[in-house]
XYZ file of N, CA and C in Angstrom:
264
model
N 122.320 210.005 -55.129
C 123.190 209.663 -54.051
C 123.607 210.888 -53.236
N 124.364 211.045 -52.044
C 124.799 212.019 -51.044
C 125.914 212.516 -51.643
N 126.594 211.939 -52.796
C 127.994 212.039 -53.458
C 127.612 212.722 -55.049
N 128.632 213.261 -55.162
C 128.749 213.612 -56.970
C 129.561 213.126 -57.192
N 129.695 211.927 -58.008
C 130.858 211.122 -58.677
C 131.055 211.729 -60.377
N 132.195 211.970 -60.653
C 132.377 211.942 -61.824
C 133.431 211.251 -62.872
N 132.992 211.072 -63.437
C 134.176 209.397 -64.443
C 134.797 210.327 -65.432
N 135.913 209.903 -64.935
C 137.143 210.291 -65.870
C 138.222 209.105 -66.518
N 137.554 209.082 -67.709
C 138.541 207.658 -68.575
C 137.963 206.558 -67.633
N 138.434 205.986 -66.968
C 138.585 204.679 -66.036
C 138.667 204.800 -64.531
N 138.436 206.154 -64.262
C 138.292 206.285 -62.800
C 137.382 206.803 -62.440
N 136.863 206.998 -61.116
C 136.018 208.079 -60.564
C 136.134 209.040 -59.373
N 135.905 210.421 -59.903
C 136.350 211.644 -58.835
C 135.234 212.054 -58.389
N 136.374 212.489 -57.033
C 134.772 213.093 -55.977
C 135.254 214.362 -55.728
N 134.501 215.457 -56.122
C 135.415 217.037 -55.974
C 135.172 217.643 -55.042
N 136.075 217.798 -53.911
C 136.417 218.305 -52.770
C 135.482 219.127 -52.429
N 134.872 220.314 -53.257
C 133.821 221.211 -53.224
C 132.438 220.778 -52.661
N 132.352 219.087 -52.575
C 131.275 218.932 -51.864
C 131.817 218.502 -50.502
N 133.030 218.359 -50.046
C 132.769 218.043 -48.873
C 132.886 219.665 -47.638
N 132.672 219.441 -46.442
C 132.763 220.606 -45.290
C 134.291 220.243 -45.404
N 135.154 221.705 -45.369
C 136.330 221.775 -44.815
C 136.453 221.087 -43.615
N 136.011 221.688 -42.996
C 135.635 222.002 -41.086
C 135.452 220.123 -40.769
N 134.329 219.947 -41.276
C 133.893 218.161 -41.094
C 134.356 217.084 -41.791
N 134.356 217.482 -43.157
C 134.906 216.352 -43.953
C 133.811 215.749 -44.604
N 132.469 216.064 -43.927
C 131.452 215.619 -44.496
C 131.002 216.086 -45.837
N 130.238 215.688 -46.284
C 129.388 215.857 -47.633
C 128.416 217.235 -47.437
N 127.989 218.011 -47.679
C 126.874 219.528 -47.738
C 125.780 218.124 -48.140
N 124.955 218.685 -47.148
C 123.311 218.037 -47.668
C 122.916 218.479 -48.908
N 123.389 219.856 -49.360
C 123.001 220.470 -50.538
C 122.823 219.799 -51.399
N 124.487 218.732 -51.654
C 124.555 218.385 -52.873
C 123.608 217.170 -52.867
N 122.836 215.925 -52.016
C 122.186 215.448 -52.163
C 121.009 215.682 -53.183
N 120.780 216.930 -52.283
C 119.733 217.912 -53.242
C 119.825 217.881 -54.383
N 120.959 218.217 -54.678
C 121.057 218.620 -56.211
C 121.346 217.266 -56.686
N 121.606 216.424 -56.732
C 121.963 215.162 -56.983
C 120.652 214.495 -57.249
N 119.842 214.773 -56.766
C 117.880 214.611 -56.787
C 117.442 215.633 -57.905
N 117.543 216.723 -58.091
C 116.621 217.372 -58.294
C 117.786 217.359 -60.558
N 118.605 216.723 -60.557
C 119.647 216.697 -61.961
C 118.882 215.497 -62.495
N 119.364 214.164 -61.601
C 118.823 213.093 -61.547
C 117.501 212.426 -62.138
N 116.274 213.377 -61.371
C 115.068 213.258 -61.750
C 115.355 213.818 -63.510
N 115.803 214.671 -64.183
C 115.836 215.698 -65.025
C 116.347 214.742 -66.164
N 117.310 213.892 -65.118
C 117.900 213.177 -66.599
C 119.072 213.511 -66.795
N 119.826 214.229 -66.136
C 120.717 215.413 -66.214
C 122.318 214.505 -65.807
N 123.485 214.726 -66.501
C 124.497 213.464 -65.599
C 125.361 214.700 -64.373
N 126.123 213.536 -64.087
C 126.820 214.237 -62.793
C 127.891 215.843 -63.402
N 128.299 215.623 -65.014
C 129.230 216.355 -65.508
C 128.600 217.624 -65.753
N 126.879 217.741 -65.910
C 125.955 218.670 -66.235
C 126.272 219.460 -64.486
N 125.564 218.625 -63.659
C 125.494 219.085 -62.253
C 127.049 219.963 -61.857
N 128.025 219.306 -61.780
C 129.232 219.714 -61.759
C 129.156 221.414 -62.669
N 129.214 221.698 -63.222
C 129.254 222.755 -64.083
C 128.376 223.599 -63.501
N 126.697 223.294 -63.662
C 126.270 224.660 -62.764
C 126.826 224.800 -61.281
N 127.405 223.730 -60.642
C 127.558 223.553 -59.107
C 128.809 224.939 -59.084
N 129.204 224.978 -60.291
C 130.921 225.856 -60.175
C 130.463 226.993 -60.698
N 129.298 227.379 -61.202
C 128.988 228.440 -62.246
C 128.287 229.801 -61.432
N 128.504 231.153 -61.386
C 127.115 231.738 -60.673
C 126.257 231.637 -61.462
N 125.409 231.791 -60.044
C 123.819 232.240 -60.246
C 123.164 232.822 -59.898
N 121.981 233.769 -60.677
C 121.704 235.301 -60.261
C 120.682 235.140 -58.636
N 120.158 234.026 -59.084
C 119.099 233.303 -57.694
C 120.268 233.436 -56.574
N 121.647 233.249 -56.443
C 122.457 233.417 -55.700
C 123.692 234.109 -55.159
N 122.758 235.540 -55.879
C 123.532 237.152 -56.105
C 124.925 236.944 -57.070
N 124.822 235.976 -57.804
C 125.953 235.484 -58.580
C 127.316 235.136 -57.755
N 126.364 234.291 -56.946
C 127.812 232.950 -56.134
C 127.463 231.990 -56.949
N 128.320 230.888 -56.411
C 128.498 229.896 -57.180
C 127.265 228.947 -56.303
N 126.851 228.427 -56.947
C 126.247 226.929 -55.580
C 127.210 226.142 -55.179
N 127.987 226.063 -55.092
C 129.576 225.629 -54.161
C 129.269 226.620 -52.844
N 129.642 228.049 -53.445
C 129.996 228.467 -52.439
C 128.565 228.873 -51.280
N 127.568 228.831 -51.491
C 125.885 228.643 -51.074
C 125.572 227.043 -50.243
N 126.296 226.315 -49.913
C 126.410 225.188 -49.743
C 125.884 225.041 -48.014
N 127.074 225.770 -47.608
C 126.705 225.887 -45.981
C 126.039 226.672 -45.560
N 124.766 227.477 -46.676
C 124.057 228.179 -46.263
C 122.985 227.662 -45.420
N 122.362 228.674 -44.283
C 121.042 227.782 -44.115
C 119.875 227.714 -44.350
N 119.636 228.600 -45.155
C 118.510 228.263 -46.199
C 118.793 228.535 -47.605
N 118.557 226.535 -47.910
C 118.634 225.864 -49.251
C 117.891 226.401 -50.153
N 116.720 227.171 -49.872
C 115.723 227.544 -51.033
C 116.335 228.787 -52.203
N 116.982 229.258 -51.838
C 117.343 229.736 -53.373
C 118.443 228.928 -53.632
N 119.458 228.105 -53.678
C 119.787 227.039 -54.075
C 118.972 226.015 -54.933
N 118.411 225.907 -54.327
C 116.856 224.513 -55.019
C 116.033 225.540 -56.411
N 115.887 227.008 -56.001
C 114.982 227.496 -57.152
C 115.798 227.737 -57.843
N 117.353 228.248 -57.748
C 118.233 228.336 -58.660
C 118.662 227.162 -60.122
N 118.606 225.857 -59.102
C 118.831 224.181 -59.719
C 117.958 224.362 -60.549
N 116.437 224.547 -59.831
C 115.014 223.667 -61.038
C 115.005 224.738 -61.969
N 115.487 226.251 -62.066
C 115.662 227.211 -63.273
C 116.555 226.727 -64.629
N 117.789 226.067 -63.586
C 118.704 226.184 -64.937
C 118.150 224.343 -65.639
N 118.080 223.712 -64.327
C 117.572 222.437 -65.054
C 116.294 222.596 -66.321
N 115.289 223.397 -65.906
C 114.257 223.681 -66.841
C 114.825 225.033 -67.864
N 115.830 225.093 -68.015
C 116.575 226.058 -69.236
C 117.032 224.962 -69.978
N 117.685 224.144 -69.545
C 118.258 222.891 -69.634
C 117.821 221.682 -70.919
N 116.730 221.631 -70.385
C 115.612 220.652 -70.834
C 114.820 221.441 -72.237
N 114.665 222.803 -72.182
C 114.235 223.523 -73.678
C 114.850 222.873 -74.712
């Protein structure tokens, strides 16, 4: 989905970190990553965690903060690294 939902007890949160300050909108990013967890098998609470975590693919930012970058590709090679660390 365009969203990262995550379930807590009986509800579900949407963490601010994906939307644009500025717009309000959603980062295409996280679609991305929402695809590329997804395929993996991976749940939204996995995604969430690297989304907040650095990464060296991203001079050790977070992929939060890589979001409004404009080029996604070390974002995306960063994802399919830790997803395939992941999966070992």
């Amino acid at each position: 989905g365009r969203l990262l939902a995550l379930r807590r007890r009986n509800q579900w949160r949407y963490p601010r970190w994906q939307f644009d300050a500025a717009s309000g909108a959603p980062f295409g990013a996280v679609k991305k990553l929402n695809e590329v967890f997804s395929d993996a098998g991976l749940d939204s609470w996995t995604l969430a965690a690297f989304a907040t975590a650095p990464q060296p693919e991203l001079n050790d930012r977070t992929p939060v903060d890589s979001f409004g970058d404009t080029d996604l590709e070390p974002l995306l090679l960063s994802a399919h690294r830790a997803v395939a660390e992941l999966k070992r």
